[in-house]
PDB file of C-alpha atoms in Angstrom:
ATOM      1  CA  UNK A 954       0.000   0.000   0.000  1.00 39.00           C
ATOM      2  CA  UNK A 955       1.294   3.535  -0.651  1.00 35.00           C
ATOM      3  CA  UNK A 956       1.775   5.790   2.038  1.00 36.00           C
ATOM      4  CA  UNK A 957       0.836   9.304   1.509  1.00 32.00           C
ATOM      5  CA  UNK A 958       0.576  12.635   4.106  1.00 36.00           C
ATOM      6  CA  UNK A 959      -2.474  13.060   3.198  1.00 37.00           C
ATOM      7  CA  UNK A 960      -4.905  13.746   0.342  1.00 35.00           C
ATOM      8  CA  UNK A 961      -5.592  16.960  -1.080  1.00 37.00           C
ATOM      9  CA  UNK A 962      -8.609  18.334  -2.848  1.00 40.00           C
ATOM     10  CA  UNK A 963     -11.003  17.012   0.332  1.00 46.00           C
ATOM     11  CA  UNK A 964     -13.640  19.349   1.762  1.00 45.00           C
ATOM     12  CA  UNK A 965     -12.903  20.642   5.395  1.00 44.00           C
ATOM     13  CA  UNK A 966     -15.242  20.229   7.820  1.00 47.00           C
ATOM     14  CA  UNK A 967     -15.736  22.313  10.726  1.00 56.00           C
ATOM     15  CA  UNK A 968     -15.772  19.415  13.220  1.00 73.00           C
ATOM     16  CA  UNK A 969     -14.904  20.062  16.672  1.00 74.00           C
ATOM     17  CA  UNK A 970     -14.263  15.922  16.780  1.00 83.00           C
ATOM     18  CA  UNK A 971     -11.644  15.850  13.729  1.00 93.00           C
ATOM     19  CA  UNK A 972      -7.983  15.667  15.064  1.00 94.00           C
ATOM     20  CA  UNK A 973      -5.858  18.223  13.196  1.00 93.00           C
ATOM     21  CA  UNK A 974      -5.076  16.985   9.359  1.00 93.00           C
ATOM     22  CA  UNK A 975      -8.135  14.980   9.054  1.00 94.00           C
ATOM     23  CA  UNK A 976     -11.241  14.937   6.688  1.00 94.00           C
ATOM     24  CA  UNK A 977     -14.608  13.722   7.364  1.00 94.00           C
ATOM     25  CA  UNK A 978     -15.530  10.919   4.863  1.00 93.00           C
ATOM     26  CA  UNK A 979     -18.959  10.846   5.571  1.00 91.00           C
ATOM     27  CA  UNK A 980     -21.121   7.885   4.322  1.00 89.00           C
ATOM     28  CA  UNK A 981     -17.317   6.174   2.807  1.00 88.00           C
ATOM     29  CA  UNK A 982     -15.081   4.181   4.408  1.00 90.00           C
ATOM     30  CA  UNK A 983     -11.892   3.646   2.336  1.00 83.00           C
ATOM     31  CA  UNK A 984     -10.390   0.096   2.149  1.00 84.00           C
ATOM     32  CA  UNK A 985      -6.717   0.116   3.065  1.00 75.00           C
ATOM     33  CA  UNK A 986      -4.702  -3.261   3.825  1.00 70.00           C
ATOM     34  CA  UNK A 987      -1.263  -4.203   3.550  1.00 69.00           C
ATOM     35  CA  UNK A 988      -2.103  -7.581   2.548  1.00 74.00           C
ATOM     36  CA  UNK A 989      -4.768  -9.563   0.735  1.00 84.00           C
ATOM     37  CA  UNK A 990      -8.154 -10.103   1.997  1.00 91.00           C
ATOM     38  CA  UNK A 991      -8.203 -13.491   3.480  1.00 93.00           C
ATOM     39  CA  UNK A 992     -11.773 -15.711   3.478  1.00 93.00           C
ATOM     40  CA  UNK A 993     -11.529 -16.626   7.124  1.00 96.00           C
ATOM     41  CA  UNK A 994     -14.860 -18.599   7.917  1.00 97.00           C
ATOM     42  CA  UNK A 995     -16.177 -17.923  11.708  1.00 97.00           C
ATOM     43  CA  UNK A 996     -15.744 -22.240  12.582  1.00 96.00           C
ATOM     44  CA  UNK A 997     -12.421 -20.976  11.769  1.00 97.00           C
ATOM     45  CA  UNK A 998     -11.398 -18.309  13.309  1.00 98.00           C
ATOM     46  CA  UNK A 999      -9.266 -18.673  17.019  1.00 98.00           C
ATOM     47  CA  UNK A1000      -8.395 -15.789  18.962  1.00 98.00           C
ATOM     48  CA  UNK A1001      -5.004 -15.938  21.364  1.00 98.00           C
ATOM     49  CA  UNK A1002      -3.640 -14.060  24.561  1.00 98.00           C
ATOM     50  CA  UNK A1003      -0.134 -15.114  25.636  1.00 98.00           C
ATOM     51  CA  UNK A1004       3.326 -13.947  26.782  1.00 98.00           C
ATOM     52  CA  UNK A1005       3.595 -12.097  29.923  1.00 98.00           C
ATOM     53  CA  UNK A1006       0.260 -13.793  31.596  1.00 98.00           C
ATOM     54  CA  UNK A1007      -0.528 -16.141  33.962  1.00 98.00           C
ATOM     55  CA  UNK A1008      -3.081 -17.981  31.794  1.00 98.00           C
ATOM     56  CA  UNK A1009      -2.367 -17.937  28.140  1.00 98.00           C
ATOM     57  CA  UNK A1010      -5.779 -18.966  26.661  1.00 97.00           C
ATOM     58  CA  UNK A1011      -7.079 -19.472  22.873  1.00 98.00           C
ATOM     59  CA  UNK A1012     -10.439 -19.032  22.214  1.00 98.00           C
ATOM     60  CA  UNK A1013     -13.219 -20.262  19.171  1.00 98.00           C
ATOM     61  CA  UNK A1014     -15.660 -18.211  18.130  1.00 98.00           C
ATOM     62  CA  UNK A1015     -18.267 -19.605  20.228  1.00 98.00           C
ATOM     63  CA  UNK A1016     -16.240 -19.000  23.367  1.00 98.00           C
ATOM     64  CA  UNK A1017     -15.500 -15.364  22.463  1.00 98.00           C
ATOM     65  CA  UNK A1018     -19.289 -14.998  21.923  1.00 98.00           C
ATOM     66  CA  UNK A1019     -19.888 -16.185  25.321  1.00 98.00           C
ATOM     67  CA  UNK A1020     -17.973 -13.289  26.924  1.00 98.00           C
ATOM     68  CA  UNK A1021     -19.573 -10.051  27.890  1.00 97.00           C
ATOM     69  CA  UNK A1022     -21.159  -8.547  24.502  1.00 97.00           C
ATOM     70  CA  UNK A1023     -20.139  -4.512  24.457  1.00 97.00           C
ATOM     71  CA  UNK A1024     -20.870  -2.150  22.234  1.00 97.00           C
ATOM     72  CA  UNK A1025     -18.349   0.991  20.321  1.00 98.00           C
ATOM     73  CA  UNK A1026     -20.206   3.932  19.120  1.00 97.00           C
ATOM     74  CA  UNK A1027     -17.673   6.969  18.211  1.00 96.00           C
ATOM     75  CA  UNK A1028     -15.323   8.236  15.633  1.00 96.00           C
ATOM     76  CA  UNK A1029     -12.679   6.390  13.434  1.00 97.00           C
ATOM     77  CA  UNK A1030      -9.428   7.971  12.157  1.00 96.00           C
ATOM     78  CA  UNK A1031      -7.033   6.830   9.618  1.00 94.00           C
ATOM     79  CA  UNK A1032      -3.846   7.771   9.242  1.00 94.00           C
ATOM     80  CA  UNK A1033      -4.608   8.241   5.754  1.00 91.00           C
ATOM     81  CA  UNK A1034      -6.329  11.677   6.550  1.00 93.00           C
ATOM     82  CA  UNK A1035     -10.362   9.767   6.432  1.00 95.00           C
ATOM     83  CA  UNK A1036     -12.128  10.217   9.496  1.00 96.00           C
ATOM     84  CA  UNK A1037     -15.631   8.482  10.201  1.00 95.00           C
ATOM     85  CA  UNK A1038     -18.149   9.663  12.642  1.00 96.00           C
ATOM     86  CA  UNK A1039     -21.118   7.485  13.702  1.00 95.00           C
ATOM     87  CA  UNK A1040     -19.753   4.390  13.527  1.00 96.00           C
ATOM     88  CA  UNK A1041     -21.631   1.283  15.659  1.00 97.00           C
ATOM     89  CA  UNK A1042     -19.158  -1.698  16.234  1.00 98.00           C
ATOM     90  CA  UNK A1043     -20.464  -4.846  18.204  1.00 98.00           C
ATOM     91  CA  UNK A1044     -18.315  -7.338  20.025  1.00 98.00           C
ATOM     92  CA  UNK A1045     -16.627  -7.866  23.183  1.00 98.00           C
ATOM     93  CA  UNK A1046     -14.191  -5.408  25.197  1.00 98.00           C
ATOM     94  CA  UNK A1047     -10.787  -6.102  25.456  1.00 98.00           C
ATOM     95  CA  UNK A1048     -11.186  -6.454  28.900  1.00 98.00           C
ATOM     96  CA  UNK A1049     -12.981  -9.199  29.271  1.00 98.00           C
ATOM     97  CA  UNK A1050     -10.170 -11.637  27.502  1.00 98.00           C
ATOM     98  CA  UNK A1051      -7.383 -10.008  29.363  1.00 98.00           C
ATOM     99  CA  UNK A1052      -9.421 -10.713  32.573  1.00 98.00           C
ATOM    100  CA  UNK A1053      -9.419 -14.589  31.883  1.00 98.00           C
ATOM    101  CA  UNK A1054      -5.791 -14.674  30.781  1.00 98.00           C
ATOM    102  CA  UNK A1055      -4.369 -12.262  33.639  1.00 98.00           C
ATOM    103  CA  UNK A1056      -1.447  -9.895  32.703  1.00 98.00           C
ATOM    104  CA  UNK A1057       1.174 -10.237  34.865  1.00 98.00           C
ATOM    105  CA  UNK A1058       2.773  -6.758  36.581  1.00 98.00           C
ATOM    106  CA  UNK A1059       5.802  -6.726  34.360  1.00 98.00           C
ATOM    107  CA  UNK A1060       3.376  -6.596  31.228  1.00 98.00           C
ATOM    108  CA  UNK A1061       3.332  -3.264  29.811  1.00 98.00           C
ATOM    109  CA  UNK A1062       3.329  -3.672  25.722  1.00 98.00           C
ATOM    110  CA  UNK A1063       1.763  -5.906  23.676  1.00 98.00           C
ATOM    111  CA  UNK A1064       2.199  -7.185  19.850  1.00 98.00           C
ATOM    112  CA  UNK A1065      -1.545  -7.640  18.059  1.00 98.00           C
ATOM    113  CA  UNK A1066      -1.326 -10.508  15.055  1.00 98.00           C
ATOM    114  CA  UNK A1067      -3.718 -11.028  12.528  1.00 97.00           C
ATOM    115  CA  UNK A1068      -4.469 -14.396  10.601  1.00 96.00           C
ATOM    116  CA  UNK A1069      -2.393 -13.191   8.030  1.00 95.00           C
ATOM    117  CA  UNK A1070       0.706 -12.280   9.766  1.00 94.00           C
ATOM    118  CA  UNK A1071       0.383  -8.889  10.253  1.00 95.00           C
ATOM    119  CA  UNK A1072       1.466  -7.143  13.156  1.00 97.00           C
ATOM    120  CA  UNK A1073       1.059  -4.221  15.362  1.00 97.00           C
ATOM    121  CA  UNK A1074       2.392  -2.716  18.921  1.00 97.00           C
ATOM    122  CA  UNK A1075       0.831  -0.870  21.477  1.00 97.00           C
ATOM    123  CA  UNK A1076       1.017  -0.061  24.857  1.00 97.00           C
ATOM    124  CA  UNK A1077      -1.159  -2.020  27.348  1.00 98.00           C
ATOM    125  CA  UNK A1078      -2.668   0.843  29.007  1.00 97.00           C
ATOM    126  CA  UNK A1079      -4.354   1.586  24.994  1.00 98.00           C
ATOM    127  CA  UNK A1080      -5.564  -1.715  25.343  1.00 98.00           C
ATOM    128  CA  UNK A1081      -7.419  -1.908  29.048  1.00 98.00           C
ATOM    129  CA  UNK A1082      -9.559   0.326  30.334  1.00 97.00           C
ATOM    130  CA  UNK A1083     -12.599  -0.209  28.221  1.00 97.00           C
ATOM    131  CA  UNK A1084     -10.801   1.343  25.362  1.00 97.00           C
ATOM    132  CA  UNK A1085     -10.051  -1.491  22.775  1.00 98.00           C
ATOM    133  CA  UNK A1086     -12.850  -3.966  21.380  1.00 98.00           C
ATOM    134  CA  UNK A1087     -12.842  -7.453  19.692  1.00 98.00           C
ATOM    135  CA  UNK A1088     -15.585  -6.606  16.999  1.00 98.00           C
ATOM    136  CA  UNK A1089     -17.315  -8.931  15.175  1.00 98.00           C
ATOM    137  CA  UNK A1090     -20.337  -6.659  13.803  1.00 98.00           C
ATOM    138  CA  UNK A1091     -20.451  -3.641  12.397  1.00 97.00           C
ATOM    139  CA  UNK A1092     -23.937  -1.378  11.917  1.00 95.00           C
ATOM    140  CA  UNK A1093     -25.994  -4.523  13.524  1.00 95.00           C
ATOM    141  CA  UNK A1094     -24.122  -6.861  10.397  1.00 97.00           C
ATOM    142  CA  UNK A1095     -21.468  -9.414  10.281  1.00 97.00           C
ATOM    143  CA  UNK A1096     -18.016  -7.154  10.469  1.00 97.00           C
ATOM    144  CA  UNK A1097     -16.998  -7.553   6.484  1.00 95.00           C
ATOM    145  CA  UNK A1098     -14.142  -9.306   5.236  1.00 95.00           C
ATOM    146  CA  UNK A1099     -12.616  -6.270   3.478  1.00 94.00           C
ATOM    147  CA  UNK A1100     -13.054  -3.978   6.977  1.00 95.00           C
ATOM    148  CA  UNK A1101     -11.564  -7.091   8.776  1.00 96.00           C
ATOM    149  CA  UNK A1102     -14.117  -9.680   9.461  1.00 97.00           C
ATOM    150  CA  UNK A1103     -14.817 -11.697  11.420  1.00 98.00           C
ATOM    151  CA  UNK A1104     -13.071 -10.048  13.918  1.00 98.00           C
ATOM    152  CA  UNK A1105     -10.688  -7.256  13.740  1.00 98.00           C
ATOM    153  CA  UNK A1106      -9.219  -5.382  17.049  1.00 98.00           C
ATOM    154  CA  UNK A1107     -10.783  -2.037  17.321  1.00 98.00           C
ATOM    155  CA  UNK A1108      -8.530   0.686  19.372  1.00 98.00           C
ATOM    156  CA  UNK A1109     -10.559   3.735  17.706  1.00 97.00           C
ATOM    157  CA  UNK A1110      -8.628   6.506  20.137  1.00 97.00           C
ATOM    158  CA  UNK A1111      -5.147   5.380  17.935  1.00 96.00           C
ATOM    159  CA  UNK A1112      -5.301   5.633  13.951  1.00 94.00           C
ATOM    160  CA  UNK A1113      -6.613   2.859  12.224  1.00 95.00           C
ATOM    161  CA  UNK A1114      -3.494   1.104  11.474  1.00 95.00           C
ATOM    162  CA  UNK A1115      -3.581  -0.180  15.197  1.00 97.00           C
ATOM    163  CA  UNK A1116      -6.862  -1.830  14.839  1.00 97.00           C
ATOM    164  CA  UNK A1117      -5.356  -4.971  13.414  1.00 97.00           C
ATOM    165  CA  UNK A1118      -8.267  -6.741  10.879  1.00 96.00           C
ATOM    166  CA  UNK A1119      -8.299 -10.503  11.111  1.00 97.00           C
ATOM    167  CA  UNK A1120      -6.806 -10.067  14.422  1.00 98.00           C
ATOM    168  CA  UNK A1121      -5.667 -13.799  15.419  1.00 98.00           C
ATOM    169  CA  UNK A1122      -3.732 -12.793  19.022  1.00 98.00           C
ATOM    170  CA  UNK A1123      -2.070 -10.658  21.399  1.00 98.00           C
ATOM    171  CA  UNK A1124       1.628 -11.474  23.315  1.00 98.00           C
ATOM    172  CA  UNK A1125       1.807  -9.385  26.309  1.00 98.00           C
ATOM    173  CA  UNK A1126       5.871  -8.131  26.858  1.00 98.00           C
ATOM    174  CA  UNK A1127       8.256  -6.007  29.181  1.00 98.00           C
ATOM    175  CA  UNK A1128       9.240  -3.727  26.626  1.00 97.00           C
ATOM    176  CA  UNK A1129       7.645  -2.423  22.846  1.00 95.00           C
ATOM    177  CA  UNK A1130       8.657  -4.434  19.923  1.00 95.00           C
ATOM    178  CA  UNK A1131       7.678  -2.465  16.768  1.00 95.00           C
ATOM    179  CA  UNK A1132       5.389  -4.644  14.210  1.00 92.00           C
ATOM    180  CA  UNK A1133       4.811  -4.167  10.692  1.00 91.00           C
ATOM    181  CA  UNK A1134       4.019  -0.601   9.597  1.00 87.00           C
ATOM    182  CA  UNK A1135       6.212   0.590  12.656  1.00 92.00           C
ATOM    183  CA  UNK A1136       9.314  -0.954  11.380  1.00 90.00           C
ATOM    184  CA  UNK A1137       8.228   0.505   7.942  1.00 91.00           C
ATOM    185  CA  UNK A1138       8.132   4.201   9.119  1.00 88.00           C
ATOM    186  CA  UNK A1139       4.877   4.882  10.779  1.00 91.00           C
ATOM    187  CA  UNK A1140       4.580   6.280  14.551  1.00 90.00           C
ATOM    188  CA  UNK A1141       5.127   3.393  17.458  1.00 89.00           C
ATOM    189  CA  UNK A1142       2.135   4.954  19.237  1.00 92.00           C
ATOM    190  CA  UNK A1143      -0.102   6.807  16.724  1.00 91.00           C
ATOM    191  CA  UNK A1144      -2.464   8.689  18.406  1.00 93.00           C
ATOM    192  CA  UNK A1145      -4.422  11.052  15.805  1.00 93.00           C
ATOM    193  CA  UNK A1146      -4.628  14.525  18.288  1.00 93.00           C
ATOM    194  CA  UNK A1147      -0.724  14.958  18.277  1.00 91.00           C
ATOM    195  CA  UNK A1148      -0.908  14.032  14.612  1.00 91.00           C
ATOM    196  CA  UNK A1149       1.747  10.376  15.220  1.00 92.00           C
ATOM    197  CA  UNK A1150       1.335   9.466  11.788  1.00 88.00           C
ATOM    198  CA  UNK A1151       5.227   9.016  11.023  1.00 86.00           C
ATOM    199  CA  UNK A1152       8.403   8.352  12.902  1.00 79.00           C
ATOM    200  CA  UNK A1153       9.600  11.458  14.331  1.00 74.00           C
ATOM    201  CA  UNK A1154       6.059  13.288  14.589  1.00 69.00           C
TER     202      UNK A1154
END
């Protein structure tokens, strides 16, 4: 995928909820990925905690469903320069698996992996909290495979990029170990108010 600062030509709009550099794309939402769209079927699909806990647990899709269901309503933001208001995603917070697995003290970081082999780092304190989802719906419909069904990560206070699609697992660590688009240039955090799109922002 090319990486641009930004696109040009987009109308501003006055939008006390759009982080500096951003546009509102209304009724779109662009379809960026750094790999091809996998056909992951649900009976397929495994989710993973492990690393610095003192449970590492896998769970189905069936056993993720039994967890607490919780709702994200809000804003998107890609680093891209798209923003999305009004968004609805359905699934289960973050929480709620770490809470079965149990992060040990020295965890502070964590690597997200997709199905595909894509990865991403964040800090654990962007990830607890009731601020990051497992979503498996999206607008009271399946989450699509393009957008990252059948379940994606959602951390919507970080740009986009975070919000691994396809998302497979999390390995909780001591320290931050940079994943794909972070050892390719982009921000290790990426939070859209200070504008972290790029190393060195």
């Amino acid at each position: 995928m090319n990486v641009t600062r930004g696109f040009t030509g987009r109308p501003r709009v006055q939008n006390p909820g759009l982080p500096p550099g951003q546009y509102d794309a209304g009724d779109d939402w662009p379809v960026l990925s750094a790999e091809v769209t996998p056909d992951i079927a649900p009976e397929q699909w495994t989710f993973r905690i492990d690393g610095l806990v003192e449970r590492p647990r896998t769970w189905d899709w069936a056993q993720a469903h039994a967890l607490p269901a919780s709702v994200y309503e809000g804003a998107i933001h890609c680093v891209t320069s798209w923003s999305k208001f009004g968004v609805r995603f359905s699934g289960v917070s973050l929480d709620a698996f770490l809470a079965e697995a149990g992060p040990l003290p020295s965890a502070t970081h964590a690597v997200a992996w997709s199905h595909t082999g894509y990865t991403t780092n964040l800090p654990l304190a962007d990830l607890t909290g009731g601020r990051a989802w497992i979503a498996f719906g999206y607008d009271g419909r399946p989450l699509p495979a393009e957008h990252g069904g059948p379940a994606r990560l959602l951390v919507p206070h970080l740009y986009f990029w975070k919000s691994a699609k396809w998302i497979a697992g999390l390995r909780l660590l001591d320290h931050d170990e940079p994943g794909f688009w972070e050892r390719n240039g982009y921000h290790e955090r990426g939070n859209p108010w200070e504008e972290q799109r790029y190393s060195g922002d």
